[in-house]
Protein backbone atom coordinates (compact mmCIF):
# COMPACT_ATOMS: atom_id res chain seq x y z
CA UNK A 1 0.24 24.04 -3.10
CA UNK A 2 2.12 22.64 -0.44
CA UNK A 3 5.66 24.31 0.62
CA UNK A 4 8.67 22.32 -1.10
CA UNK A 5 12.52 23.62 -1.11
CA UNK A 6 13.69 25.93 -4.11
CA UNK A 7 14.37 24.02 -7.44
CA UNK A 8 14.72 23.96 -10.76
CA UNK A 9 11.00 23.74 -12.20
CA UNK A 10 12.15 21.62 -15.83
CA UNK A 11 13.84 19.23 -13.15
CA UNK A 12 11.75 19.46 -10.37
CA UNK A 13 11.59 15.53 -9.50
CA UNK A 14 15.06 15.75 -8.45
CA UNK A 15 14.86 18.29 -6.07
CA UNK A 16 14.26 18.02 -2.49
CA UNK A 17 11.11 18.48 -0.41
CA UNK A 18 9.78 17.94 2.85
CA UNK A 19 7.24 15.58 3.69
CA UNK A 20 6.18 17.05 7.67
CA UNK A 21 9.97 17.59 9.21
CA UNK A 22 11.49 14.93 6.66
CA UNK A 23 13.77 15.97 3.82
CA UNK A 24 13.98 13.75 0.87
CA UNK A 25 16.39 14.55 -1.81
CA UNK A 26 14.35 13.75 -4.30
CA UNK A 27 10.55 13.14 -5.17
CA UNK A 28 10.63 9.25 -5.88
CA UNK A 29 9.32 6.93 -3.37
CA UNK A 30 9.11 2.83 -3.72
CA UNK A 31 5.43 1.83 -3.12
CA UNK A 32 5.02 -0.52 -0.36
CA UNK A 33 4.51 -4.39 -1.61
CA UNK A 34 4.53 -7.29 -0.03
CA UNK A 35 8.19 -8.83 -1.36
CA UNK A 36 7.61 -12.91 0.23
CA UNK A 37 11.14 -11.93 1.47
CA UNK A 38 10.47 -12.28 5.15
CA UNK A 39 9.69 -15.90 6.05
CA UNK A 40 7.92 -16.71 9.13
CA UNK A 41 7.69 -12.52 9.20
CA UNK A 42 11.49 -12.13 9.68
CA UNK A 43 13.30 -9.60 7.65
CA UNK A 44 15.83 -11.47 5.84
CA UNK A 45 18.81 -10.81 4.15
CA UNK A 46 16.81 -11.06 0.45
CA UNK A 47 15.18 -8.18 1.94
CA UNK A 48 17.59 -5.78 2.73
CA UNK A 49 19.43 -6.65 -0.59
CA UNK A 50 16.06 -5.84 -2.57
CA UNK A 51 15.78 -2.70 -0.97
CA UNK A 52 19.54 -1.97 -1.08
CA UNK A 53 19.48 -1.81 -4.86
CA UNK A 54 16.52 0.42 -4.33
CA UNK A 55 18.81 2.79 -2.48
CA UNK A 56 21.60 2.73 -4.40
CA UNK A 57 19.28 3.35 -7.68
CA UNK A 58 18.73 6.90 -6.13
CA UNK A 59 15.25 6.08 -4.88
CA UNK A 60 14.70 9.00 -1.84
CA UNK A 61 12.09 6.69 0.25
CA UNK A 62 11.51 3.28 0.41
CA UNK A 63 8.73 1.57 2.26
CA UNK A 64 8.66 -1.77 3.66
CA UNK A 65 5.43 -3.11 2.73
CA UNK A 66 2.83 -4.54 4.82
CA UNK A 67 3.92 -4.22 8.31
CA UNK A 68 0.69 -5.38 9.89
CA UNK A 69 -0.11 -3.79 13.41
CA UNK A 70 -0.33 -7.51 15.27
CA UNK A 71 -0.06 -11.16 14.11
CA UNK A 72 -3.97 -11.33 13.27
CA UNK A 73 -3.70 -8.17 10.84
CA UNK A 74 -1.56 -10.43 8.65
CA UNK A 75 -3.02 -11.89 5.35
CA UNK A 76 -0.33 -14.88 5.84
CA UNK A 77 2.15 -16.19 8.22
CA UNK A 78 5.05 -15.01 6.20
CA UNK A 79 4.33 -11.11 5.98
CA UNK A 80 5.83 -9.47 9.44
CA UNK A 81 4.03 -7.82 12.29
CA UNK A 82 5.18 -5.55 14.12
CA UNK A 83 6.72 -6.62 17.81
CA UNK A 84 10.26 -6.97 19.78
CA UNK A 85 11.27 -10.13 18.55
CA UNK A 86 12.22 -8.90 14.98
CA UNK A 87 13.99 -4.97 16.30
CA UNK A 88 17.16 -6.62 15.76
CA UNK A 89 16.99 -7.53 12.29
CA UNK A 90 14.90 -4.98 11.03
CA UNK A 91 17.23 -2.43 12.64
CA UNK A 92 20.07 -3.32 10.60
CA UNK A 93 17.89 -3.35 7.62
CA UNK A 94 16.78 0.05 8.32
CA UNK A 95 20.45 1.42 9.47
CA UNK A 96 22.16 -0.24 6.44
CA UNK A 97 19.46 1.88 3.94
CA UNK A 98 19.92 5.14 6.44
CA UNK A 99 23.90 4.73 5.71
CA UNK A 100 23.11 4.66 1.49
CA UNK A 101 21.14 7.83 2.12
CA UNK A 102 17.48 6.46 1.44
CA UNK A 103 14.95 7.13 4.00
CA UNK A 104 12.68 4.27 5.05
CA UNK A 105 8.92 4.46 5.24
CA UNK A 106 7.04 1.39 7.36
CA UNK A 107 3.22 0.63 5.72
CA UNK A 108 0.85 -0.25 8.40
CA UNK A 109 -1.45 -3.19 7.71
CA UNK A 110 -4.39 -4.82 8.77
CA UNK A 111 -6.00 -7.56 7.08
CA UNK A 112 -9.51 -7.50 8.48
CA UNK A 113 -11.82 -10.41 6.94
CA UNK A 114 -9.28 -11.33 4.21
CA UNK A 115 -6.88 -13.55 5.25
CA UNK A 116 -4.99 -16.95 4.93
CA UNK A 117 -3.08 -16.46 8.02
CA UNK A 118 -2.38 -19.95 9.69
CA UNK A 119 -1.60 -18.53 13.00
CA UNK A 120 -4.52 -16.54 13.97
CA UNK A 121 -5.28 -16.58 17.66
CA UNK A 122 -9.33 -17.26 16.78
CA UNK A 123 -11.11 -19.55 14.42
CA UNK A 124 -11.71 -16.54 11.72
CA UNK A 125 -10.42 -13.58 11.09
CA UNK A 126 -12.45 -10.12 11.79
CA UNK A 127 -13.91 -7.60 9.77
CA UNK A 128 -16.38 -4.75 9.91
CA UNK A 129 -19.16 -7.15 8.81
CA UNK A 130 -19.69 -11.45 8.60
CA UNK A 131 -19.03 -12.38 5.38
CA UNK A 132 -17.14 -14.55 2.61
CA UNK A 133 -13.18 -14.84 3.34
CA UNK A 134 -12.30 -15.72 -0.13
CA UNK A 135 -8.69 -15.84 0.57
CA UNK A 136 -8.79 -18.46 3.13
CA UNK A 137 -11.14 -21.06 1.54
CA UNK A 138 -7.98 -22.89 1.00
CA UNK A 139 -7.62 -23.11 5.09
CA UNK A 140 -10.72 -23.82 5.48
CA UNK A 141 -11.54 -20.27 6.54
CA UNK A 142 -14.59 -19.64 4.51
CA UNK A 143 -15.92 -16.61 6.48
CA UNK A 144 -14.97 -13.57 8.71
CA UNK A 145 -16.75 -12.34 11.79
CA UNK A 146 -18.10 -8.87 12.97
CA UNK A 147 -15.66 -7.16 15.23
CA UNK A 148 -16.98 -6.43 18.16
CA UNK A 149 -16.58 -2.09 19.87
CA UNK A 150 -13.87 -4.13 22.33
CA UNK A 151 -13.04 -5.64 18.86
CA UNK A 152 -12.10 -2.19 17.01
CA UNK A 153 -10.96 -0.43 20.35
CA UNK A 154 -7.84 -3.67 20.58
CA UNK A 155 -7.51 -2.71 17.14
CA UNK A 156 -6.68 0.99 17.44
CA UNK A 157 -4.35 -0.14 20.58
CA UNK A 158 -2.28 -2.34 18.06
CA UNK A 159 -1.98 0.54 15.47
CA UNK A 160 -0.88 2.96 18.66
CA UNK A 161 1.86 0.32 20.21
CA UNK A 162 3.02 -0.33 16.32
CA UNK A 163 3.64 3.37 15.29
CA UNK A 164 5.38 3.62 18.73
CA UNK A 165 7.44 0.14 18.00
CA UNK A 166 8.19 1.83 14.00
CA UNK A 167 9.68 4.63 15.38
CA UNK A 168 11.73 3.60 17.96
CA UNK A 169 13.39 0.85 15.48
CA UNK A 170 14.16 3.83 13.09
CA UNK A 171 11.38 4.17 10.54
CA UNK A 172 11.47 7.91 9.30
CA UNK A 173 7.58 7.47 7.93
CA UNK A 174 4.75 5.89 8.50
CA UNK A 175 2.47 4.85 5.62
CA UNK A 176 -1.24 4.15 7.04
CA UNK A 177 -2.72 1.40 4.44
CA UNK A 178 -6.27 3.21 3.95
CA UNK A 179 -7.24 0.86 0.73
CA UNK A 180 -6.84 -2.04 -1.24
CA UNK A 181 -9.75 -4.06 0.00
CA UNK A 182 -7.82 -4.15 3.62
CA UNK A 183 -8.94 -3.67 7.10
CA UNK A 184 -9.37 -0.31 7.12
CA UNK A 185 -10.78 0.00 3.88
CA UNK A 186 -13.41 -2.51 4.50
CA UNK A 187 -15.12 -0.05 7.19
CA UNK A 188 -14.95 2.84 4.94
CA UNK A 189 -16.22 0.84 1.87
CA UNK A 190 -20.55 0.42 1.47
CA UNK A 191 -19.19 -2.87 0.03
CA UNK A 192 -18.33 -4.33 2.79
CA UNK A 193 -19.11 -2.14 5.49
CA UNK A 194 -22.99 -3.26 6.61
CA UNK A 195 -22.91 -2.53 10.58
CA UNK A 196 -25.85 -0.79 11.84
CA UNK A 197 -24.01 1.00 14.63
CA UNK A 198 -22.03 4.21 14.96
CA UNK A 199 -19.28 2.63 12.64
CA UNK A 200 -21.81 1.55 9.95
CA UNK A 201 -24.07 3.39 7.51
CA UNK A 202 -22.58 7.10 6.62
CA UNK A 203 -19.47 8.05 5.57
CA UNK A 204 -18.72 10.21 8.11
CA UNK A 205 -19.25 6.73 10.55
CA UNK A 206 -17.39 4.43 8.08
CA UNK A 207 -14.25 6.82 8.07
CA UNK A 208 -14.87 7.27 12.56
CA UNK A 209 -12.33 3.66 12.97
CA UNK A 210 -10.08 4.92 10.19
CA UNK A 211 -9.79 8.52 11.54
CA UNK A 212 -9.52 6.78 15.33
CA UNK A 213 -6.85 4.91 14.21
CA UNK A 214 -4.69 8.09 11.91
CA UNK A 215 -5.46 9.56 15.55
CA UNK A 216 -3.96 7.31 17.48
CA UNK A 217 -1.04 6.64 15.00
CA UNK A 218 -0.23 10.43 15.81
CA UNK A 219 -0.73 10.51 19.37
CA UNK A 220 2.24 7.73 19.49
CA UNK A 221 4.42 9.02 16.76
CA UNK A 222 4.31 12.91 17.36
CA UNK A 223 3.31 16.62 15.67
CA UNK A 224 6.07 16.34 13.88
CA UNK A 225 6.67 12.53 12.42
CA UNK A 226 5.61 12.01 8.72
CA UNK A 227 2.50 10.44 8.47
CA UNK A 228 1.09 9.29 4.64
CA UNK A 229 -2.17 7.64 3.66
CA UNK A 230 -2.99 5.30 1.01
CA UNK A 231 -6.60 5.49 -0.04
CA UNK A 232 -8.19 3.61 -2.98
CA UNK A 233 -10.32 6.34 -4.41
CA UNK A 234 -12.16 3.44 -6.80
CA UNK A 235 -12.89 0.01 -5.47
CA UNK A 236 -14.27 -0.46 -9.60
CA UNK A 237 -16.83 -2.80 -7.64
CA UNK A 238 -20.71 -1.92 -7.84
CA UNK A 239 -21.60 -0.50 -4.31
CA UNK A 240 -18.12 0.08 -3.06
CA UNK A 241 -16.01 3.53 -2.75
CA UNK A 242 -16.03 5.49 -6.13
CA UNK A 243 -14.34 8.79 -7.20
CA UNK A 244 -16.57 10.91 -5.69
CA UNK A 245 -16.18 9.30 -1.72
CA UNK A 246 -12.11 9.17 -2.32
CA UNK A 247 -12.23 13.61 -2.12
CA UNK A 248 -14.71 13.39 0.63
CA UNK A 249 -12.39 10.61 2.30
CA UNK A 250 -9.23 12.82 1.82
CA UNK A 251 -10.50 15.78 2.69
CA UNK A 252 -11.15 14.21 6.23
CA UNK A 253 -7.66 13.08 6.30
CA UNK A 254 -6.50 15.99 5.73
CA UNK A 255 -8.80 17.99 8.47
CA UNK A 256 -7.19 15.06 10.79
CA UNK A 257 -3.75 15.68 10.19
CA UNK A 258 -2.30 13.43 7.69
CA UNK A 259 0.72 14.88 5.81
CA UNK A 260 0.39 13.13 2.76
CA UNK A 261 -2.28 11.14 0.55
CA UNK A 262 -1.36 8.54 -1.73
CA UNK A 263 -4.15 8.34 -4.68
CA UNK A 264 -4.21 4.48 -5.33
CA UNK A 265 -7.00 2.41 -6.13
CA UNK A 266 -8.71 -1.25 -6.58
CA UNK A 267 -9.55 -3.77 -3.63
CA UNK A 268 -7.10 -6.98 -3.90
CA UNK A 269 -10.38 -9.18 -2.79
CA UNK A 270 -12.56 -7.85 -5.90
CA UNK A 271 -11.07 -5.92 -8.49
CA UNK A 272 -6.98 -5.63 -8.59
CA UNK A 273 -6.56 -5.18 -12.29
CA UNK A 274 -7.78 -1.43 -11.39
CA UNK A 275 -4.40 -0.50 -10.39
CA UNK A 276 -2.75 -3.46 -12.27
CA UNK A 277 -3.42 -2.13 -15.75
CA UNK A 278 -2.19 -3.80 -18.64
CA UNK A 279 -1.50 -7.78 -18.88
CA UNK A 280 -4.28 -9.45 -16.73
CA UNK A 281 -2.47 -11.05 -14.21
CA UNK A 282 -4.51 -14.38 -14.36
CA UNK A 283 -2.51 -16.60 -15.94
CA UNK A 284 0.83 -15.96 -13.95
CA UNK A 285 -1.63 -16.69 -11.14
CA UNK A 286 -2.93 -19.62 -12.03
CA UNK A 287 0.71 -20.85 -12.89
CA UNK A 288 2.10 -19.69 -9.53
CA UNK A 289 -0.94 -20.60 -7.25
CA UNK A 290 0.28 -23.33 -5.10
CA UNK A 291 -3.17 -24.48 -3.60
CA UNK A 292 -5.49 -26.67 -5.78
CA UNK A 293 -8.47 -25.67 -4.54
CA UNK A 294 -7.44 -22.07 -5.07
CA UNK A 295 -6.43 -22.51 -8.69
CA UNK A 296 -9.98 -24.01 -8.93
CA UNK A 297 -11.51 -20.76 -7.46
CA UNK A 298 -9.37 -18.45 -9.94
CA UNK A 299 -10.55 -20.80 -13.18
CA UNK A 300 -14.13 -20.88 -12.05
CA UNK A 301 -14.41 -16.65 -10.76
CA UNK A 302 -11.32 -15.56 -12.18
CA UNK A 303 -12.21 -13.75 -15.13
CA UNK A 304 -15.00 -11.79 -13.65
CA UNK A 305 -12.13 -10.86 -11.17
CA UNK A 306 -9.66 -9.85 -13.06
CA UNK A 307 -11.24 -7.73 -15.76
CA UNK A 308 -9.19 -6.15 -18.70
CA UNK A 309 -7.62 -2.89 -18.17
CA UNK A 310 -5.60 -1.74 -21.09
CA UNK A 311 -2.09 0.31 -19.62
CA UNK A 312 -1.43 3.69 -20.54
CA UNK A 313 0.46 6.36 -18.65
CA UNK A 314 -0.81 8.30 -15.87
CA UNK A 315 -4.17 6.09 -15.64
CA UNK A 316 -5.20 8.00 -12.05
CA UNK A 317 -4.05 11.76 -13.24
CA UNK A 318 -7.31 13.33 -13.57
CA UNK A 319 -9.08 11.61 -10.35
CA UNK A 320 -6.14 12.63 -8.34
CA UNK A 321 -6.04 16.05 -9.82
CA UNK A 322 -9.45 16.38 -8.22
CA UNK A 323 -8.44 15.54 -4.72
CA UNK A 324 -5.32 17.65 -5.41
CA UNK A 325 -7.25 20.56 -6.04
CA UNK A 326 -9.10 19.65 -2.41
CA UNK A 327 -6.72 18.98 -0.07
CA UNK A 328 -3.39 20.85 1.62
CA UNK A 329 -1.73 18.06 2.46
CA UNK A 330 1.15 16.47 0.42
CA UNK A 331 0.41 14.33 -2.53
CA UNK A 332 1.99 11.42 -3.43
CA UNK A 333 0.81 10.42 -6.95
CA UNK A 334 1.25 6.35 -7.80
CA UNK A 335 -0.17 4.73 -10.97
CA UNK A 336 1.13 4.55 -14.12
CA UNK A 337 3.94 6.63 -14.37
CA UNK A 338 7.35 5.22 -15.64
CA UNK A 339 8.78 7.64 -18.35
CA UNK A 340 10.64 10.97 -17.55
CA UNK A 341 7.89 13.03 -19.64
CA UNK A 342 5.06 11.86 -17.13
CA UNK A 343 7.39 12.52 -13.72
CA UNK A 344 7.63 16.48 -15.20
CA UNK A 345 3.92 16.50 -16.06
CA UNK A 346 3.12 15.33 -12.42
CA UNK A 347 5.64 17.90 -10.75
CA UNK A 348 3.92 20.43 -13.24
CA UNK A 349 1.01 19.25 -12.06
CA UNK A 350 0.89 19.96 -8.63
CA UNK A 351 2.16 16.76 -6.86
CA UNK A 352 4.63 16.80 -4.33
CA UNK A 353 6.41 13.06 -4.74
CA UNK A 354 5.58 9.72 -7.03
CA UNK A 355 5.46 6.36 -5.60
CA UNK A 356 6.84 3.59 -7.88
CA UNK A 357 5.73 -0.13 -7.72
CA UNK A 358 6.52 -2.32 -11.02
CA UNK A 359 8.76 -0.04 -12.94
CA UNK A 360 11.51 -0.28 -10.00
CA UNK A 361 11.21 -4.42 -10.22
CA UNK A 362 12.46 -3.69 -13.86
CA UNK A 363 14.72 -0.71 -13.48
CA UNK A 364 15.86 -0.49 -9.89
CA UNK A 365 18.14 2.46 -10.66
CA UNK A 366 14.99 4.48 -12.23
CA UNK A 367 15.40 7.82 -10.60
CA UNK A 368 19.44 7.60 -11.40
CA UNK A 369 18.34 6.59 -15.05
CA UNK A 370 15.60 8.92 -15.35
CA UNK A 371 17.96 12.44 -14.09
CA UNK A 372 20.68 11.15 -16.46
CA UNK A 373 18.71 10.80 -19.38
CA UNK A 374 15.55 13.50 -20.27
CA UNK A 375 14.03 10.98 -22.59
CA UNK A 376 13.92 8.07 -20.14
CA UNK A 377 10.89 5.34 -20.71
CA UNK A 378 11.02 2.18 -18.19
CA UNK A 379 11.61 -0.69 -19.51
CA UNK A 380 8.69 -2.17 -17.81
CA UNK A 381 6.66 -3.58 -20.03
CA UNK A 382 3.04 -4.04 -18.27
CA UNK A 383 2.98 -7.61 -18.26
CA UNK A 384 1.88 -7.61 -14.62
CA UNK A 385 3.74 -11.38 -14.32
CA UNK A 386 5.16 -10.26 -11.58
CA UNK A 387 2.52 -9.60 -9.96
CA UNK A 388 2.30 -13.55 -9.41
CA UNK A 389 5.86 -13.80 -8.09
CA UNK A 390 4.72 -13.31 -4.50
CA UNK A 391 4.33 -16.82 -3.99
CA UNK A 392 7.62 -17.24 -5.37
CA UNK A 393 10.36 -18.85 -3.06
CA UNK A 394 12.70 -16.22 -4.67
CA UNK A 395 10.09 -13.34 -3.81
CA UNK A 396 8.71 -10.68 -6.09
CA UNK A 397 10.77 -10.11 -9.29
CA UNK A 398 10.69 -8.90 -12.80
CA UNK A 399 10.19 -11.92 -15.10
CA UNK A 400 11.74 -9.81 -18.27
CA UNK A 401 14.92 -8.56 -17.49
């Protein structure tokens, strides 16, 4: 197991640990999401009050979600990339969460062939493979072309001149978005992955872009700058990653120097409900959805989509215990945890920090709640509505409290 500070084992969630050279004072970290709280990709004032209640909650981390590597890794026109023209507000948002003692992790994204970005500088957006670009049938981008080798090399440029943009503005982490259905993803994933080259075919040349790019990342960052990885160790899709790729997949991370491995799962463009258990997030969808022809798509395909997972706590434990058991890195466990009773069985378990996503839209002072109180259950319910409230002009929110 990795090396973490002394502490109290019956507490251990509140103790420090190190993630690389990083201290964080305690073992909660805020998933990266995409909040709809930076319009036209400017950090906005909604923003740094989200995240300020985040801080002030006790959460040690937070990460800005999303932070795509160059205008065309965007999924739309409202999620930020990473360049000069928004250091000065973003500084003060980091600054102002660096003064309530939270540190402030910066996810790296990269759309690939699934996006609805308005302002891409070609006709469609790029992926490992041609194919369908179900998220931007409403734009009337139906498909997504084969990137080029001059294609993927501009890519891992972009990734290099972001991580050495994120840590100039103040970023303590860096959070390298490995699954979901993204870019990345898309070349390590059978699914979607068809090229017949060297980045096409095996494994070990689906994971040679993602393992240029962690590369790369380092190069610009340094030996000694926390680097995390969010894989998807089930797409739930037939033919896409499964269980059995996501150890292989880490275990490569891990030879290549990542410091810590987020065990997620799901692909947003096939099967989200994977890690969205509980209420199917359908009908908030379909309430929420402001395109027509969209709302068309999710009645006609939607329910072979968004398939019925029933909640219950700790829904990844046993895959991630796997990849636990083959990595040294860090692990940062996310899914299903929201109770005080599953934070100790995760620290008992072996993981080194939790990542929180929906139970902090409910209880934003969670890991203040959760020390004060040994029998503390979120108040989360499941419902997954706000899931939907992306697209709402007030951003992402809890619908029930």
């Amino acid at each position: 197991m990795p090396d973490t500070i002394a502490h109290d084992s019956s507490a251990a969630c509140f103790s420090a640990a190190k993630l690389n050279s990083l201290t964080l004072k305690n073992r909660f970290i805020k998933a990266g999401t995409f909040e709809n709280m930076t319009s036209n990709g400017v950090p906005s004032d909604a923003l740094n009050r989200f995240h300020g209640e985040l801080a002030d909650g006790g959460i040690a981390m937070t990460t800005l979600g999303y932070c795509a590597v160059e205008n065309d890794g965007r999924l739309n026109e409202n999620m930020m990339y990473m360049h000069e023209g928004i250091r000065p507000p973003l500084s003060v948002l980091i600054a102002d969460l660096h003064q309530r003692g939270t540190m402030v992790s910066g996810q790296m994204g990269y759309c690939g062939g699934f996006s609805k970005n308005r302002h891409l500088s070609r006709r469609r957006p790029l992926g490992p493979s041609f194919g369908l670009n179900g998220l931007g049938i409403a734009q009337g981008m139906l498909f997504c072309d084969a990137m080029s080798v001059r294609d993927i090399n501009a890519m891992v440029a972009s990734y290099s001149r972001a991580a050495t943009f994120m840590k100039s503005v103040g970023f303590d982490a860096l959070e390298i978005h490995f699954g979901h259905g993204y870019g990345l993803c898309q070349f390590m994933s059978p699914k979607t992955n068809k090229r017949k080259d060297e980045y096409g075919g095996s494994l070990e040349n689906r994971m040679r872009l993602p393992l240029r790019v962690l590369a790369a990342v380092r190069e610009a960052v340094g030996d000694d700058f926390p680097l995390l990885g969010k894989i998807s160790m089930t797409e739930g899709v037939r033919g896409g990653l499964h269980y059995d790729d996501a150890v292989e997949i880490s275990k490569l991370l891990d030879k290549a120097g990542i410091d810590g491995i987020i065990t997620s799962g799901g692909t947003s463009s096939m099967n989200p409900m994977i890690m969205f258990r509980g209420g199917n997030i359908l009908p908030a969808m379909l309430k929420t959805e402001p395109s027509l022809v969209m709302r068309l798509i999710l009645r006609l395909a939607g329910k072979a989509m968004f398939k019925d997972y029933p909640y219950k706590e700790l829904y990844f434990l046993e895959q991630a215990k796997r990849i636990r058991e083959a990595v040294n890195c860090k692990m940062i466990y996310v899914g299903g945890a929201s109770s005080r009773a599953s934070f100790d069985q995760l620290m008992a378990a072996g993981f080194d920090f939790i990542q929180l996503g929906r139970s902090l839209l409910s209880d934003p002072d969670l890991p203040n709640r959760a020390q004060a109180d040994v029998n503390f259950v979120s108040r989360c319910t499941h419902c997954n509505e706000c899931v939907a409230t992306i697209e709402s002009p007030e951003g992402i929110h809890c619908t029930q409290f």
